[in-house]
Coordinates of C-alpha atoms and ligand atoms in Angstrom, one line a residue:
X1 CA -66.8 -44.5 58.1
X2 CA -66.5 -42.1 54.9
X3 CA -63.6 -43.1 52.3
X4 CA -61.3 -41.0 50.3
X5 CA -58.2 -41.6 48.5
X6 CA -56.8 -38.2 49.9
X7 CA -57.6 -36.2 53.1
X8 CA -56.0 -32.8 53.3
X9 CA -55.7 -31.2 56.6
X10 CA -55.1 -27.4 56.5
X11 CA -56.0 -24.6 54.5
X12 CA -53.3 -22.3 53.6
X13 CA -51.6 -21.9 50.0
X14 CA -50.1 -25.5 50.7
X15 CA -53.5 -26.9 51.7
X16 CA -55.6 -25.5 48.9
X17 CA -52.7 -26.1 46.1
X18 CA -52.9 -29.7 47.3
X19 CA -56.7 -29.9 46.9
X20 CA -56.6 -28.2 43.4
X21 CA -54.0 -30.9 42.3
X22 CA -55.8 -34.1 44.0
X23 CA -59.1 -32.9 42.6
X24 CA -58.2 -32.7 39.2
X25 CA -56.2 -35.9 39.7
X26 CA -59.8 -37.6 40.5
X27 CA -58.6 -38.4 44.1
X28 CA -62.0 -36.7 45.3
X29 CA -60.2 -34.8 48.3
X30 CA -61.7 -34.1 51.4
X31 CA -60.2 -30.9 53.1
X32 CA -60.4 -29.8 56.6
X33 CA -59.6 -26.2 57.0
X34 CA -58.6 -26.1 60.6
X35 CA -59.3 -23.2 63.1
X36 CA -58.2 -20.5 60.9
X37 CA -59.7 -21.3 57.3
X38 CA -57.2 -19.6 54.9
X39 CA -54.3 -19.8 57.4
X40 CA -51.7 -17.0 58.1
X41 CA -52.2 -15.1 55.2
X42 CA -55.6 -13.8 55.8
X43 CA -53.7 -12.1 58.6
X44 CA -51.4 -10.3 56.5
X45 CA -52.3 -7.2 54.4
X46 CA -50.8 -7.0 50.8
X47 CA -48.9 -9.9 49.2
X48 CA -46.3 -8.1 47.2
X49 CA -43.9 -11.1 46.0
X50 CA -46.6 -13.6 44.8
X51 CA -45.6 -14.0 41.4
X52 CA -48.4 -13.0 38.9
X53 CA -49.8 -10.1 40.8
X54 CA -47.8 -6.9 39.7
X55 CA -49.7 -4.6 41.8
X56 CA -50.0 -7.0 45.0
X57 CA -53.1 -8.7 46.4
X58 CA -54.7 -8.6 49.4
X59 CA -54.0 -11.7 51.5
X60 CA -57.6 -12.9 52.3
X61 CA -58.4 -12.1 48.6
X62 CA -55.7 -14.4 47.6
X63 CA -56.9 -17.3 50.0
X64 CA -60.4 -17.1 48.9
X65 CA -59.4 -17.4 45.4
X66 CA -57.3 -20.1 45.9
X67 CA -60.3 -21.9 48.1
X68 CA -62.9 -21.3 44.9
X69 CA -60.3 -22.8 42.6
X70 CA -60.2 -25.8 45.0
X71 CA -63.9 -25.9 45.1
X72 CA -64.4 -25.7 41.2
X73 CA -62.6 -29.0 40.7
X74 CA -64.7 -30.8 43.2
X75 CA -62.9 -30.5 46.6
X76 CA -65.2 -31.6 49.6
X77 CA -64.2 -28.6 51.9
X78 CA -65.0 -28.4 55.6
X79 CA -64.5 -26.0 58.1
X80 CA -63.1 -27.5 61.5
X81 CA -60.2 -29.6 62.5
X82 CA -59.2 -33.0 62.5
X83 CA -58.4 -34.1 66.2
X84 CA -56.6 -37.4 65.7
X85 CA -54.8 -39.2 62.9
X86 CA -53.6 -42.8 62.9
X87 CA -52.7 -45.7 60.3
X88 CA -53.8 -49.3 60.3
X89 CA -52.1 -51.3 57.7
X90 CA -52.3 -49.1 54.5
X91 CA -55.1 -47.1 55.9
X92 CA -55.4 -44.0 57.6
X93 CA -58.3 -43.2 60.1
X94 CA -59.0 -39.7 61.1
X95 CA -61.3 -38.3 63.6
X96 CA -62.8 -34.9 62.8
X97 CA -64.1 -32.3 65.3
X98 CA -67.6 -32.4 63.6
X99 CA -68.0 -36.0 64.8
X100 CA -67.0 -37.8 61.5
X101 CA -64.6 -40.6 61.2
X102 CA -62.5 -40.7 57.9
X103 CA -60.7 -43.6 56.3
X104 CA -58.1 -42.4 53.9
X105 CA -55.5 -43.8 51.4
X106 CA -53.4 -41.1 51.5
X107 CA -53.1 -38.0 53.8
X108 CA -51.4 -34.5 53.0
X109 CA -50.9 -32.6 56.5
X110 CA -50.6 -28.6 55.7
X111 CA -51.3 -27.3 59.1
X112 CA -49.0 -24.6 58.9
X113 CA -47.2 -22.6 61.9
X114 CA -48.5 -20.7 64.8
X115 CA -47.1 -17.2 66.2
X116 CA -44.7 -17.7 69.3
X117 CA -44.5 -15.8 72.3
X118 CA -41.9 -14.6 74.4
X119 CA -43.0 -17.0 77.5
X120 CA -43.6 -13.9 79.9
X121 CA -46.4 -14.5 82.5
X122 CA -47.5 -10.8 81.4
X123 CA -48.1 -12.0 78.0
X124 CA -51.1 -14.2 79.5
X125 CA -52.1 -11.3 81.8
X126 CA -52.6 -8.7 79.1
X127 CA -53.6 -11.3 76.0
X128 CA -56.6 -9.2 74.5
X129 CA -56.0 -6.1 76.6
X130 CA -52.8 -4.9 74.9
X131 CA -50.9 -7.9 73.8
X132 CA -51.3 -9.2 70.5
X133 CA -49.4 -11.6 68.0
X134 CA -51.1 -10.1 64.6
X135 CA -50.6 -6.5 63.9
X136 CA -53.1 -6.4 61.0
X137 CA -56.0 -7.8 63.0
X138 CA -55.5 -5.8 66.0
X139 CA -53.6 -2.6 64.8
X140 CA -56.6 -0.7 64.2
X141 CA -56.9 -0.3 68.3
X142 CA -53.7 1.4 68.0
X143 CA -54.5 4.4 66.1
X144 CA -52.7 7.2 67.5
X145 CA -51.2 5.5 70.3
X146 CA -47.6 4.1 71.2
X147 CA -46.8 0.4 70.5
X148 CA -44.0 -2.0 70.4
X149 CA -43.1 -4.7 68.0
X150 CA -40.7 -7.4 69.3
X151 CA -38.4 -9.1 66.8
X152 CA -36.0 -8.0 64.1
X153 CA -37.3 -10.6 61.2
X154 CA -39.4 -9.7 57.9
X155 CA -42.4 -10.1 60.1
X156 CA -41.2 -7.9 62.6
X157 CA -40.4 -5.3 59.8
X158 CA -43.8 -5.9 57.9
X159 CA -45.9 -5.3 61.3
X160 CA -43.9 -2.3 62.3
X161 CA -44.5 -0.6 59.0
X162 CA -48.1 -1.4 59.2
X163 CA -48.4 -0.1 62.6
X164 CA -46.8 3.0 61.8
X165 CA -49.5 4.0 59.6
X166 CA -51.7 4.0 62.4
X167 CA -50.0 4.5 65.6
X168 CA -48.2 7.6 66.8
X169 CA -45.1 5.9 67.6
X170 CA -43.6 2.5 66.9
X171 CA -40.7 0.5 68.9
X172 CA -39.1 -2.2 67.8
X173 CA -37.6 -4.3 70.3
X174 CA -34.7 -6.3 68.8
X175 CA -32.3 -8.5 70.9
X176 CA -29.4 -8.3 68.6
X177 CA -27.3 -5.3 67.4
X178 CA -28.8 -5.7 63.8
X179 CA -32.0 -6.5 61.8
X180 CA -32.4 -10.0 60.4
X181 CA -34.9 -8.9 57.8
X182 CA -34.0 -8.5 54.2
X183 CA -32.8 -5.4 52.9
X184 CA -36.0 -3.9 51.2
X185 CA -37.8 -4.3 54.8
X186 CA -34.8 -2.9 56.6
X187 CA -34.6 0.3 54.4
X188 CA -38.4 0.8 54.7
X189 CA -38.3 0.4 58.6
X190 CA -35.4 3.0 58.8
X191 CA -37.2 5.8 56.5
X192 CA -40.3 5.3 58.4
X193 CA -40.2 8.3 60.8
X194 CA -42.2 7.2 63.7
X195 CA -40.4 4.0 64.0
X196 CA -37.6 3.7 66.9
X197 CA -35.4 0.5 66.7
X198 CA -34.1 -0.7 70.2
X199 CA -31.2 -2.9 69.4
X200 CA -29.9 -5.0 72.3
X201 CA -33.0 -4.7 74.0
X202 CA -34.8 -7.7 75.9
X203 CA -38.5 -7.3 77.5
X204 CA -38.8 -8.5 81.1
X205 CA -42.3 -7.7 81.5
X206 CA -45.3 -5.5 81.2
X207 CA -47.3 -3.2 83.5
X208 CA -50.5 -1.3 83.4
X209 CA -53.9 -1.2 85.4
X210 CA -56.5 -1.8 83.0
X211 CA -54.3 -3.4 80.1
X212 CA -50.7 -2.5 78.8
X213 CA -49.2 1.0 79.9
X214 CA -45.6 0.1 79.6
X215 CA -42.8 -2.6 79.0
X216 CA -39.9 -3.4 81.7
X217 CA -36.8 -3.6 79.2
X218 CA -33.3 -4.4 79.5
X219 CA -30.5 -3.1 77.5
X220 CA -27.4 -5.2 76.7
X221 CA -28.3 -7.9 78.9
X222 CA -25.4 -9.6 80.8
X223 CA -22.6 -6.9 79.4
X224 CA -21.0 -4.3 81.9
X225 CA -23.0 -1.6 81.1
X226 CA -26.2 -3.3 81.3
X227 CA -29.1 -1.0 81.7
X228 CA -32.9 -1.2 82.9
X229 CA -35.5 1.0 81.4
X230 CA -39.3 1.1 80.7
X231 CA -41.0 2.5 78.1
X232 CA -44.5 3.7 77.8
X233 CA -46.7 2.0 75.3
X234 CA -50.5 1.1 74.6
X235 CA -50.0 -2.2 72.7
X236 CA -47.1 -4.9 72.5
X237 CA -47.1 -7.0 69.4
X238 CA -45.2 -10.2 69.1
X239 CA -43.4 -10.9 65.7
X240 CA -40.5 -13.7 66.9
X241 CA -41.3 -16.5 64.6
X242 CA -43.4 -19.3 64.5
X243 CA -44.1 -22.9 65.7
X244 CA -45.1 -25.7 63.5
X245 CA -48.6 -27.3 64.0
X246 CA -47.3 -30.6 63.9
X247 CA -48.4 -32.4 67.1
X248 CA -51.0 -34.4 65.5
X249 CA -48.5 -36.6 63.3
X250 CA -46.0 -36.6 65.7
X251 CA -46.0 -40.4 66.1
X252 CA -46.4 -41.0 62.4
X253 CA -43.8 -38.3 61.4
X254 CA -40.2 -37.4 62.2
X255 CA -39.6 -33.9 63.2
X256 CA -36.5 -31.6 63.7
X257 CA -35.8 -30.1 67.4
X258 CA -38.2 -27.2 66.7
X259 CA -40.8 -29.5 65.6
X260 CA -40.7 -29.0 61.7
X261 CA -41.7 -32.2 59.9
X262 CA -39.1 -33.8 57.8
X263 CA -40.1 -34.7 54.7
X264 CA -38.0 -35.8 51.5
X265 CA -38.1 -34.3 48.1
X266 CA -41.6 -35.7 47.0
X267 CA -42.7 -34.3 50.4
X268 CA -43.3 -38.0 51.7
X269 CA -42.7 -38.1 55.6
X270 CA -41.4 -41.4 57.5
X271 CA -44.8 -42.9 57.1
X272 CA -45.8 -44.2 53.5
X273 CA -48.9 -42.3 52.2
X274 CA -48.4 -39.4 54.5
X275 CA -47.2 -36.5 53.1
X276 CA -46.5 -32.8 54.5
X277 CA -46.5 -29.5 52.8
X278 CA -46.1 -25.8 53.5
X279 CA -44.8 -24.1 56.7
X280 CA -45.3 -27.3 58.9
X281 CA -42.4 -28.9 57.0
X282 CA -40.3 -25.4 56.2
X283 CA -38.2 -23.9 58.8
X284 CA -36.5 -22.1 56.0
X285 CA -38.4 -20.1 53.7
X286 CA -42.1 -19.8 55.2
X287 CA -43.2 -18.2 51.6
X288 CA -46.7 -18.4 50.2
X289 CA -45.1 -19.3 46.9
X290 CA -43.0 -22.3 48.2
X291 CA -45.8 -23.5 50.4
X292 CA -48.1 -23.8 47.2
X293 CA -45.3 -25.5 45.4
X294 CA -45.0 -28.1 48.0
X295 CA -48.8 -28.4 48.2
X296 CA -48.6 -29.3 44.4
X297 CA -45.8 -31.8 45.0
X298 CA -47.4 -33.8 47.7
X299 CA -50.7 -34.2 45.7
X300 CA -48.5 -35.4 42.8
X301 CA -46.8 -37.7 45.1
X302 CA -50.1 -38.7 46.7
X303 CA -51.6 -39.8 43.2
X304 CA -48.3 -41.8 42.1
X305 CA -48.3 -43.6 45.4
X306 CA -52.1 -44.7 44.7
X307 CA -51.3 -45.7 41.3
X308 CA -48.1 -47.5 42.4
X309 CA -50.2 -49.3 45.3
X310 CA -52.5 -50.6 42.5
Ligands
NDP401 P1 -37.5 -14.7 61.8 O1 -37.2 -16.3 62.3 O2 -37.2 -14.6 60.4 O3 -37.3 -13.7 62.8 C1 -37.6 -13.7 64.1 C2 -37.0 -12.6 65.0 O4 -37.5 -12.7 66.2 C3 -35.4 -12.5 64.9 O5 -34.9 -11.1 64.6 C4 -35.4 -13.0 66.3 O6 -33.9 -12.6 66.7 C5 -36.3 -12.7 67.0 N1 -36.6 -13.4 68.1 C6 -36.8 -14.7 68.1 N2 -37.0 -15.1 69.4 C7 -36.8 -14.3 70.1 C8 -36.8 -13.9 71.5 N3 -37.2 -15.0 72.5 N4 -36.9 -12.9 71.9 C9 -36.5 -11.6 71.3 N5 -36.3 -12.0 70.1 C10 -36.5 -12.9 69.4 O7 -39.2 -14.9 61.7 P2 -39.9 -14.3 60.7 O8 -41.0 -14.5 61.2 O9 -39.6 -12.8 60.9 O10 -39.8 -14.7 59.5 C11 -39.8 -15.9 59.0 C12 -39.7 -16.5 57.7 O11 -40.5 -15.8 56.6 C13 -38.2 -15.6 56.9 O12 -37.7 -16.5 56.2 C14 -38.6 -14.3 56.6 O13 -37.9 -14.0 55.5 C15 -40.1 -14.8 56.1 N6 -41.2 -13.9 55.9 C16 -41.1 -13.2 54.4 C17 -41.9 -11.8 54.5 C18 -41.9 -11.0 53.0 O14 -41.2 -11.6 52.0 N7 -42.3 -10.4 52.9 C19 -42.7 -11.4 55.5 C20 -42.7 -12.0 56.5 C21 -41.8 -13.5 56.9 P3 -32.4 -13.3 66.1 O15 -32.1 -12.7 65.2 O16 -31.6 -12.8 67.4 O17 -32.7 -14.7 66.2

């Protein structure tokens, strides 16, 4: 069995930053990237709010830079996932997708979060033929077409704006009478001529022969003036938040009711030596800069934990 002082699971800003710090502290970290190397930021466009980039930075570029920085200090970087994690005495044992077994003194879980769906049967039916949770991945297919984005947060606004540059028309389907997004994003959406916001609308289903041709909506559900209506669309994009990828440690860490891992101010979970960082333990901020900061804290805490054990 391979041995390491620090096993890092996940490769977003949290995982890579943890690797940079752990490697520089001579913990010889092994990092498994998970199914999406670079994490969610590889599916976004420009990152405008990460300090140090006055002109913004491409999400893929930033994640590649972080990866290179982690490699430079000697991180053992591996594509693929960790399938199971257990603790026996003071030592963690992990089984990886590539068949390897690893024993680790500390583990940093930075597995991020995954896009949520509404739970409609039609989302499954049309997945890949009109339904997507990644505007920047799939927007290209909807040039000069009509699409809808579900949600009223920053992600929904960002996706709607991105799609508005490609598509002929973009509907935003928002269940509340207002947007939850930041003021700057709200303003941009309102100023876009081809975005129409459908407030107080919910989606009941989708229809179409060979792919999505429209959506069945309900306006002001449950009110006296409730109304059913259909809109013609070619694409249906989900932007309603994310679910934390915490299942692999559910027996080792406490989570809140949504599944976000609960950590203390040192990124420590309920289990000694198991730390969490990034979106998997952040229901609130979900920002790259916050994830990177928590990855740094997790690695420094891991180093101190090992030193104190000696
Ligand atoms: P949010 O949780 O902020 O917003 C989710 C949106 O989806 C809300 O409008 C919510 O409605 C709606 N929604 C949730 N469930 C359903 C449902 N079942 N049916 C219909 N609508 C639903 O998630 P985001 O992903 O937008 O953002 C998460 C965090 O990341 C936020 O803190 C955000 O600020 C941040 N972020 C920042 C960005 C930036 O700074 N550039 C970019 C992207 C995200 P309701 O309001 O009714 O709950």
